[in-house]
Amino acid sequence: MSEIKTIEITKPDDWHLHIRDGEFLPDLLGHTASQFSRAIIMPNLRPPVTTVDLANAYKARIKAALPKGSQFEPLMVLYLTDNTSASEVKKAKEHGVVAFKLYPAGATTNSDAGVTDLKKCSAALEAMEACGIPLLVHGEVTGIEIDIFDREAVFIDQVLEPLRIRHPGLKIVFEHITTKQAAQYVKEADTARYGVMGATITPQHLLFNRNAIFTGGIRPHYYCLPVLKREEHRQALVEAATSGNSRFFLGTDSAPHIKGTKENACGCAGCYTAWHAMPLYAEAFENANALERLQGFASEFGADFYGLPRNTSKLILKKESHLVPDEFPMGSGTVVPLRAGEMLTWSIVG
Ligand code: DOR
Ligand code: ZN
């Protein structure tokens, strides 16, 4: 008889999620709300969510689209621009906005309104230091002369380290880290002299290396930004996520795109993992013999970082295989999840 394995953990939160807007919300939200109590909602809409008023309106649309009776709580983030004012930062803090997001201009989906030079944001960053609101960074430089696989490592030297020195009180989350350099930087960051540091890690960066994008042909549903890296980097991320170090916590970066915009001559970046996020993380932690560390990573360290209470309800996962559907409805189109048509080893049972 095969061993039946069940794990019960404190209900997790997703500290990095894209759910888009409008007709897409009702189709996508249930996937996240069935596993997570809260999620940080990324602001890279078109136009981006740059003000408290826009964030409040977006939050109201999300709440209206939630499945009936859902207790899910969207946590709002503002999109930092060259023009973000110190007064908007203060207002954000007063209205419960949890963070600002730095998209270097041109780095990824809907980032054309992003920051062209962080020095233009000095007043906003000083206000963030003063009121303790974190900056979430998409950590890639954008210069076309920089190899796509090096963009994160170069960001550390050219942008992140100077930023921490210029703004020593700034709390920073290095989002969706993908390299051993980023894991090491976060692990070793001097938070006594400079601001507190955290990092999120996605399920795809724990489970796959860059070969996954090219196995037997080009596989657009494995393409996200920052792009998957070499195996040595995947291993460093697994080590960080399963180490019990509270600087590393869960952020899926689930990023749905309509099927045709990914299966395309110039396909969009983003992996859709909201439907099966916790089974994917459980598989990665089990592969590393570290299931007992899943709860800290998924349900405790992120809440602690943001100064929010840990959840009290539970999530139960069972070692039971099930199939990832080929696609899900997304408005008038469909979205293809990561590992579509393949078997997962863990299921959510409560
Ligand atoms: O792969 C990605 N997709 N990376 C990002 O930074 C943005 C995201 C999206 O919004 O599609
Ligand atoms: Zn993202």
GROMACS .gro file of C-alpha atoms and ligand atoms in nm:
model
  362
    1MET     CA    1   0.000   0.000   0.000
    2SER     CA    2   0.129   0.344  -0.081
    3GLU     CA    3   0.189   0.587   0.201
    4ILE     CA    4  -0.082   0.847   0.250
    5LYS     CA    5   0.073   1.177   0.337
    6THR     CA    6  -0.124   1.481   0.448
    7ILE     CA    7   0.009   1.812   0.570
    8GLU     CA    8  -0.182   2.084   0.745
    9ILE     CA    9  -0.038   2.433   0.746
   10THR     CA   10  -0.151   2.780   0.846
   11LYS     CA   11  -0.336   2.928   0.548
   12PRO     CA   12  -0.076   3.090   0.320
   13ASP     CA   13  -0.062   3.432   0.155
   14ASP     CA   14   0.067   3.519  -0.191
   15TRP     CA   15   0.300   3.818  -0.166
   16HIS     CA   16   0.319   3.874  -0.545
   17LEU     CA   17   0.023   3.822  -0.776
   18HIS     CA   18  -0.111   3.955  -1.106
   19ILE     CA   19  -0.486   3.924  -1.154
   20ARG     CA   20  -0.545   4.188  -1.425
   21ASP     CA   21  -0.881   4.362  -1.430
   22GLY     CA   22  -1.235   4.384  -1.567
   23GLU     CA   23  -1.385   4.073  -1.723
   24PHE     CA   24  -1.083   3.864  -1.618
   25LEU     CA   25  -1.128   3.910  -1.245
   26PRO     CA   26  -1.417   3.668  -1.180
   27ASP     CA   27  -1.243   3.387  -1.373
   28LEU     CA   28  -0.905   3.425  -1.203
   29LEU     CA   29  -0.974   3.530  -0.845
   30GLY     CA   30  -1.129   3.204  -0.727
   31HIS     CA   31  -0.807   3.014  -0.802
   32THR     CA   32  -0.609   3.231  -0.562
   33ALA     CA   33  -0.886   3.275  -0.305
   34SER     CA   34  -0.923   2.898  -0.264
   35GLN     CA   35  -0.564   2.862  -0.139
   36PHE     CA   36  -0.457   3.198  -0.003
   37SER     CA   37  -0.603   3.435   0.258
   38ARG     CA   38  -0.438   3.745   0.118
   39ALA     CA   39  -0.239   3.846  -0.186
   40ILE     CA   40  -0.040   4.147  -0.291
   41ILE     CA   41  -0.198   4.265  -0.613
   42MET     CA   42   0.052   4.395  -0.864
   43PRO     CA   43  -0.025   4.737  -1.011
   44ASN     CA   44   0.099   4.692  -1.371
   45LEU     CA   45  -0.240   4.750  -1.530
   46ARG     CA   46  -0.284   4.964  -1.836
   47PRO     CA   47  -0.282   5.245  -1.723
   48PRO     CA   48  -0.087   5.150  -1.410
   49VAL     CA   49  -0.218   5.189  -1.055
   50THR     CA   50  -0.018   5.498  -0.957
   51THR     CA   51  -0.240   5.668  -0.698
   52VAL     CA   52  -0.431   5.580  -0.383
   53ASP     CA   53  -0.757   5.665  -0.557
   54LEU     CA   54  -0.683   5.426  -0.843
   55ALA     CA   55  -0.582   5.154  -0.593
   56ASN     CA   56  -0.901   5.196  -0.392
   57ALA     CA   57  -1.112   5.173  -0.706
   58TYR     CA   58  -0.920   4.862  -0.821
   59LYS     CA   59  -0.961   4.703  -0.478
   60ALA     CA   60  -1.336   4.762  -0.491
   61ARG     CA   61  -1.354   4.592  -0.835
   62ILE     CA   62  -1.158   4.295  -0.700
   63LYS     CA   63  -1.383   4.260  -0.395
   64ALA     CA   64  -1.693   4.278  -0.612
   65ALA     CA   65  -1.559   3.997  -0.833
   66LEU     CA   66  -1.474   3.756  -0.547
   67PRO     CA   67  -1.666   3.432  -0.513
   68LYS     CA   68  -1.963   3.470  -0.275
   69GLY     CA   69  -1.864   3.435   0.091
   70SER     CA   70  -1.491   3.455   0.018
   71GLN     CA   71  -1.280   3.599   0.300
   72PHE     CA   72  -0.991   3.674   0.062
   73GLU     CA   73  -0.820   4.010   0.122
   74PRO     CA   74  -0.647   4.193  -0.165
   75LEU     CA   75  -0.347   4.399  -0.050
   76MET     CA   76  -0.282   4.697  -0.271
   77VAL     CA   77   0.046   4.825  -0.410
   78LEU     CA   78   0.117   5.146  -0.602
   79TYR     CA   79   0.327   5.164  -0.916
   80LEU     CA   80   0.627   5.392  -0.861
   81THR     CA   81   0.692   5.644  -1.139
   82ASP     CA   82   0.942   5.924  -1.194
   83ASN     CA   83   0.665   6.157  -1.073
   84THR     CA   84   0.544   5.983  -0.755
   85SER     CA   85   0.526   6.255  -0.487
   86ALA     CA   86   0.614   6.233  -0.120
   87SER     CA   87   0.258   6.332  -0.036
   88GLU     CA   88   0.119   6.036  -0.236
   89VAL     CA   89   0.348   5.809  -0.034
   90LYS     CA   90   0.212   5.949   0.293
   91LYS     CA   91  -0.143   5.918   0.168
   92ALA     CA   92  -0.072   5.558   0.063
   93LYS     CA   93   0.047   5.470   0.411
   94GLU     CA   94  -0.260   5.632   0.569
   95HIS     CA   95  -0.493   5.437   0.338
   96GLY     CA   96  -0.343   5.094   0.404
   97VAL     CA   97  -0.152   5.057   0.076
   98VAL     CA   98   0.112   4.798   0.168
   99ALA     CA   99   0.398   4.888  -0.068
  100PHE     CA  100   0.525   5.060  -0.382
  101LYS     CA  101   0.652   4.863  -0.682
  102LEU     CA  102   0.957   4.956  -0.883
  103TYR     CA  103   0.941   4.850  -1.246
  104PRO     CA  104   1.248   4.975  -1.427
  105ALA     CA  105   1.104   5.129  -1.747
  106GLY     CA  106   1.088   4.863  -2.018
  107ALA     CA  107   1.174   4.568  -1.790
  108THR     CA  108   0.855   4.367  -1.836
  109THR     CA  109   0.479   4.360  -1.907
  110ASN     CA  110   0.326   4.711  -1.887
  111SER     CA  111   0.642   4.871  -1.751
  112ASP     CA  112   0.669   5.155  -2.003
  113ALA     CA  113   0.546   5.401  -1.735
  114GLY     CA  114   0.813   5.266  -1.498
  115VAL     CA  115   1.105   5.447  -1.345
  116THR     CA  116   1.367   5.579  -1.589
  117ASP     CA  117   1.614   5.684  -1.318
  118LEU     CA  118   1.572   5.609  -0.947
  119LYS     CA  119   1.735   5.940  -0.860
  120LYS     CA  120   1.419   6.107  -0.989
  121CYS     CA  121   1.231   5.926  -0.710
  122SER     CA  122   1.440   6.055  -0.420
  123ALA     CA  123   1.158   6.247  -0.252
  124ALA     CA  124   0.921   5.950  -0.276
  125LEU     CA  125   1.188   5.708  -0.150
  126GLU     CA  126   1.269   5.933   0.146
  127ALA     CA  127   0.900   5.945   0.232
  128MET     CA  128   0.889   5.565   0.211
  129GLU     CA  129   1.183   5.540   0.450
  130ALA     CA  130   1.013   5.783   0.688
  131CYS     CA  131   0.681   5.601   0.700
  132GLY     CA  132   0.816   5.247   0.676
  133ILE     CA  133   0.636   5.147   0.357
  134PRO     CA  134   0.839   4.890   0.160
  135LEU     CA  135   0.964   4.914  -0.197
  136LEU     CA  136   0.913   4.598  -0.402
  137VAL     CA  137   1.166   4.575  -0.683
  138HIS     CA  138   1.158   4.405  -1.019
  139GLY     CA  139   1.531   4.346  -1.007
  140GLU     CA  140   1.652   4.360  -1.365
  141VAL     CA  141   1.846   4.621  -1.557
  142THR     CA  142   1.703   4.697  -1.896
  143GLY     CA  143   1.998   4.799  -2.115
  144ILE     CA  144   1.992   4.600  -2.441
  145GLU     CA  145   2.366   4.550  -2.414
  146ILE     CA  146   2.315   4.337  -2.101
  147ASP     CA  147   2.255   3.967  -2.166
  148ILE     CA  148   1.904   3.868  -2.055
  149PHE     CA  149   2.045   3.598  -1.823
  150ASP     CA  150   2.267   3.856  -1.647
  151ARG     CA  151   2.011   4.129  -1.591
  152GLU     CA  152   1.932   4.037  -1.231
  153ALA     CA  153   2.292   3.999  -1.118
  154VAL     CA  154   2.386   4.331  -1.282
  155PHE     CA  155   2.086   4.498  -1.113
  156ILE     CA  156   2.232   4.411  -0.773
  157ASP     CA  157   2.556   4.596  -0.838
  158GLN     CA  158   2.427   4.883  -1.049
  159VAL     CA  159   2.094   4.959  -0.881
  160LEU     CA  160   2.013   4.772  -0.561
  161GLU     CA  161   2.331   4.819  -0.361
  162PRO     CA  162   2.359   5.195  -0.442
  163LEU     CA  163   1.988   5.234  -0.360
  164ARG     CA  164   2.033   5.075  -0.017
  165ILE     CA  165   2.330   5.300   0.052
  166ARG     CA  166   2.144   5.616  -0.059
  167HIS     CA  167   1.832   5.521   0.140
  168PRO     CA  168   1.951   5.323   0.442
  169GLY     CA  169   1.606   5.318   0.601
  170LEU     CA  170   1.428   5.169   0.300
  171LYS     CA  171   1.259   4.831   0.345
  172ILE     CA  172   1.301   4.636   0.022
  173VAL     CA  173   1.160   4.315  -0.120
  174PHE     CA  174   1.367   4.174  -0.405
  175GLU     CA  175   1.081   4.019  -0.603
  176HIS     CA  176   1.086   3.684  -0.782
  177ILE     CA  177   1.457   3.621  -0.739
  178THR     CA  178   1.608   3.386  -0.995
  179THR     CA  179   1.982   3.366  -0.932
  180LYS     CA  180   2.231   3.247  -0.674
  181GLN     CA  181   2.365   3.604  -0.665
  182ALA     CA  182   2.026   3.738  -0.558
  183ALA     CA  183   1.976   3.465  -0.296
  184GLN     CA  184   2.320   3.534  -0.154
  185TYR     CA  185   2.270   3.911  -0.158
  186VAL     CA  186   1.945   3.885   0.038
  187LYS     CA  187   2.087   3.631   0.280
  188GLU     CA  188   2.391   3.845   0.356
  189ALA     CA  189   2.228   4.191   0.343
  190ASP     CA  190   2.340   4.401   0.638
  191THR     CA  191   2.007   4.497   0.789
  192ALA     CA  192   2.164   4.654   1.095
  193ARG     CA  193   2.318   4.935   0.887
  194TYR     CA  194   2.069   4.936   0.601
  195GLY     CA  195   1.699   4.861   0.556
  196VAL     CA  196   1.526   4.532   0.617
  197MET     CA  197   1.535   4.296   0.317
  198GLY     CA  198   1.310   4.021   0.196
  199ALA     CA  199   1.273   3.824  -0.126
  200THR     CA  200   0.992   3.634  -0.292
  201ILE     CA  201   1.044   3.313  -0.488
  202THR     CA  202   0.806   3.171  -0.750
  203PRO     CA  203   0.714   2.803  -0.792
  204GLN     CA  204   0.851   2.791  -1.146
  205HIS     CA  205   1.195   2.911  -1.036
  206LEU     CA  206   1.204   2.638  -0.769
  207LEU     CA  207   1.095   2.359  -1.002
  208PHE     CA  208   1.252   2.440  -1.338
  209ASN     CA  209   1.569   2.563  -1.497
  210ARG     CA  210   1.599   2.729  -1.837
  211ASN     CA  211   1.597   2.400  -2.025
  212ALA     CA  212   1.222   2.389  -1.958
  213ILE     CA  213   1.169   2.673  -2.208
  214PHE     CA  214   1.335   2.473  -2.486
  215THR     CA  215   1.245   2.107  -2.423
  216GLY     CA  216   1.176   1.955  -2.765
  217GLY     CA  217   1.079   2.295  -2.904
  218ILE     CA  218   0.996   2.639  -2.772
  219ARG     CA  219   0.755   2.632  -2.479
  220PRO     CA  220   0.606   2.976  -2.426
  221HIS     CA  221   0.422   2.888  -2.107
  222TYR     CA  222   0.757   2.852  -1.930
  223TYR     CA  223   0.864   3.200  -2.034
  224CYS     CA  224   0.846   3.463  -1.761
  225LEU     CA  225   1.059   3.754  -1.647
  226PRO     CA  226   1.306   3.734  -1.494
  227VAL     CA  227   1.359   3.434  -1.721
  228LEU     CA  228   1.438   3.086  -1.580
  229LYS     CA  229   1.812   3.042  -1.524
  230ARG     CA  230   2.069   2.759  -1.510
  231GLU     CA  231   2.032   2.459  -1.277
  232GLU     CA  232   2.289   2.595  -1.028
  233HIS     CA  233   2.063   2.898  -0.976
  234ARG     CA  234   1.752   2.685  -0.930
  235GLN     CA  235   1.938   2.487  -0.665
  236ALA     CA  236   2.044   2.805  -0.483
  237LEU     CA  237   1.681   2.921  -0.479
  238VAL     CA  238   1.561   2.587  -0.340
  239GLU     CA  239   1.828   2.611  -0.075
  240ALA     CA  240   1.715   2.964   0.019
  241ALA     CA  241   1.342   2.885   0.019
  242THR     CA  242   1.379   2.569   0.227
  243SER     CA  243   1.645   2.704   0.463
  244GLY     CA  244   1.401   2.841   0.720
  245ASN     CA  245   1.553   3.188   0.671
  246SER     CA  246   1.265   3.431   0.722
  247ARG     CA  247   1.393   3.671   0.455
  248PHE     CA  248   1.263   3.435   0.187
  249PHE     CA  249   0.889   3.398   0.139
  250LEU     CA  250   0.621   3.296  -0.107
  251GLY     CA  251   0.523   3.509  -0.406
  252THR     CA  252   0.386   3.321  -0.704
  253ASP     CA  253   0.414   3.600  -0.964
  254SER     CA  254   0.127   3.415  -1.130
  255ALA     CA  255   0.082   3.624  -1.443
  256PRO     CA  256  -0.208   3.524  -1.669
  257HIS     CA  257  -0.206   3.612  -2.037
  258ILE     CA  258  -0.463   3.513  -2.300
  259LYS     CA  259  -0.339   3.197  -2.475
  260GLY     CA  260  -0.289   3.362  -2.813
  261THR     CA  261  -0.069   3.636  -2.668
  262LYS     CA  262   0.176   3.375  -2.536
  263GLU     CA  263   0.158   3.130  -2.825
  264ASN     CA  264   0.272   3.406  -3.054
  265ALA     CA  265   0.570   3.521  -3.260
  266CYS     CA  266   0.640   3.771  -2.980
  267GLY     CA  267   0.486   3.603  -2.677
  268CYS     CA  268   0.418   3.777  -2.344
  269ALA     CA  269   0.614   3.694  -2.029
  270GLY     CA  270   0.433   3.525  -1.743
  271CYS     CA  271   0.350   3.180  -1.602
  272TYR     CA  272  -0.001   3.108  -1.478
  273THR     CA  273   0.029   2.923  -1.147
  274ALA     CA  274  -0.257   3.061  -0.937
  275TRP     CA  275  -0.472   2.748  -0.976
  276HIS     CA  276  -0.207   2.505  -0.846
  277ALA     CA  277   0.038   2.726  -0.658
  278MET     CA  278   0.042   2.537  -0.329
  279PRO     CA  279   0.068   2.191  -0.487
  280LEU     CA  280   0.363   2.321  -0.691
  281TYR     CA  281   0.539   2.462  -0.385
  282ALA     CA  282   0.468   2.143  -0.188
  283GLU     CA  283   0.632   1.940  -0.463
  284ALA     CA  284   0.940   2.164  -0.461
  285PHE     CA  285   0.969   2.142  -0.082
  286GLU     CA  286   0.915   1.766  -0.082
  287ASN     CA  287   1.184   1.721  -0.348
  288ALA     CA  288   1.420   1.901  -0.109
  289ASN     CA  289   1.304   1.690   0.188
  290ALA     CA  290   1.188   2.009   0.355
  291LEU     CA  291   0.808   1.986   0.381
  292GLU     CA  292   0.831   2.089   0.746
  293ARG     CA  293   0.968   2.425   0.632
  294LEU     CA  294   0.678   2.498   0.393
  295GLN     CA  295   0.464   2.669   0.655
  296GLY     CA  296   0.726   2.929   0.745
  297PHE     CA  297   0.791   3.015   0.381
  298ALA     CA  298   0.425   3.015   0.273
  299SER     CA  299   0.236   3.135   0.578
  300GLU     CA  300   0.457   3.311   0.831
  301PHE     CA  301   0.760   3.501   0.704
  302GLY     CA  302   0.576   3.724   0.458
  303ALA     CA  303   0.313   3.830   0.711
  304ASP     CA  304   0.589   3.903   0.962
  305PHE     CA  305   0.781   4.110   0.706
  306TYR     CA  306   0.476   4.325   0.631
  307GLY     CA  307   0.383   4.353   1.000
  308LEU     CA  308   0.049   4.181   0.940
  309PRO     CA  309  -0.102   3.911   1.161
  310ARG     CA  310  -0.046   3.551   1.057
  311ASN     CA  311  -0.360   3.375   0.940
  312THR     CA  312  -0.545   3.152   1.182
  313SER     CA  313  -0.728   2.923   0.940
  314LYS     CA  314  -0.564   2.616   0.783
  315LEU     CA  315  -0.488   2.462   0.446
  316ILE     CA  316  -0.460   2.085   0.405
  317LEU     CA  317  -0.256   1.928   0.127
  318LYS     CA  318  -0.255   1.559   0.045
  319LYS     CA  319  -0.004   1.354  -0.153
  320GLU     CA  320  -0.249   1.266  -0.427
  321SER     CA  321  -0.186   1.316  -0.795
  322HIS     CA  322  -0.415   1.513  -1.020
  323LEU     CA  323  -0.411   1.656  -1.367
  324VAL     CA  324  -0.346   2.019  -1.458
  325PRO     CA  325  -0.619   2.118  -1.706
  326ASP     CA  326  -0.517   2.230  -2.055
  327GLU     CA  327  -0.666   2.573  -2.005
  328PHE     CA  328  -0.902   2.785  -1.797
  329PRO     CA  329  -1.154   3.048  -1.904
  330MET     CA  330  -1.016   3.403  -1.899
  331GLY     CA  331  -1.280   3.651  -2.009
  332SER     CA  332  -1.362   3.578  -2.369
  333GLY     CA  333  -1.040   3.379  -2.410
  334THR     CA  334  -0.846   3.116  -2.215
  335VAL     CA  335  -0.526   3.098  -2.011
  336VAL     CA  336  -0.289   2.801  -2.023
  337PRO     CA  337  -0.147   2.708  -1.681
  338LEU     CA  338   0.210   2.604  -1.613
  339ARG     CA  339   0.244   2.227  -1.668
  340ALA     CA  340  -0.087   2.205  -1.853
  341GLY     CA  341  -0.185   1.844  -1.921
  342GLU     CA  342   0.067   1.708  -1.670
  343MET     CA  343   0.019   1.544  -1.331
  344LEU     CA  344   0.076   1.719  -1.000
  345THR     CA  345   0.180   1.512  -0.701
  346TRP     CA  346  -0.002   1.718  -0.434
  347SER     CA  347  -0.367   1.817  -0.404
  348ILE     CA  348  -0.551   2.062  -0.181
  349VAL     CA  349  -0.810   1.879   0.023
  350GLY     CA  350  -0.920   2.137   0.279
  351DOR     O1  351   0.676   3.721  -1.633
  351DOR     C1  352   0.631   3.825  -1.588
  351DOR     N1  353   0.502   3.860  -1.608
  351DOR     N2  354   0.712   3.905  -1.519
  351DOR     C2  355   0.673   4.027  -1.480
  351DOR     O2  356   0.750   4.096  -1.421
  351DOR     C3  357   0.537   4.079  -1.514
  351DOR     C4  358   0.444   3.970  -1.538
  351DOR     C5  359   0.316   4.015  -1.604
  351DOR     O3  360   0.256   4.112  -1.558
  351DOR     O4  361   0.274   3.953  -1.701
  352ZN      ZN  362   0.519   4.011  -1.120
   0.00000   0.00000   0.00000
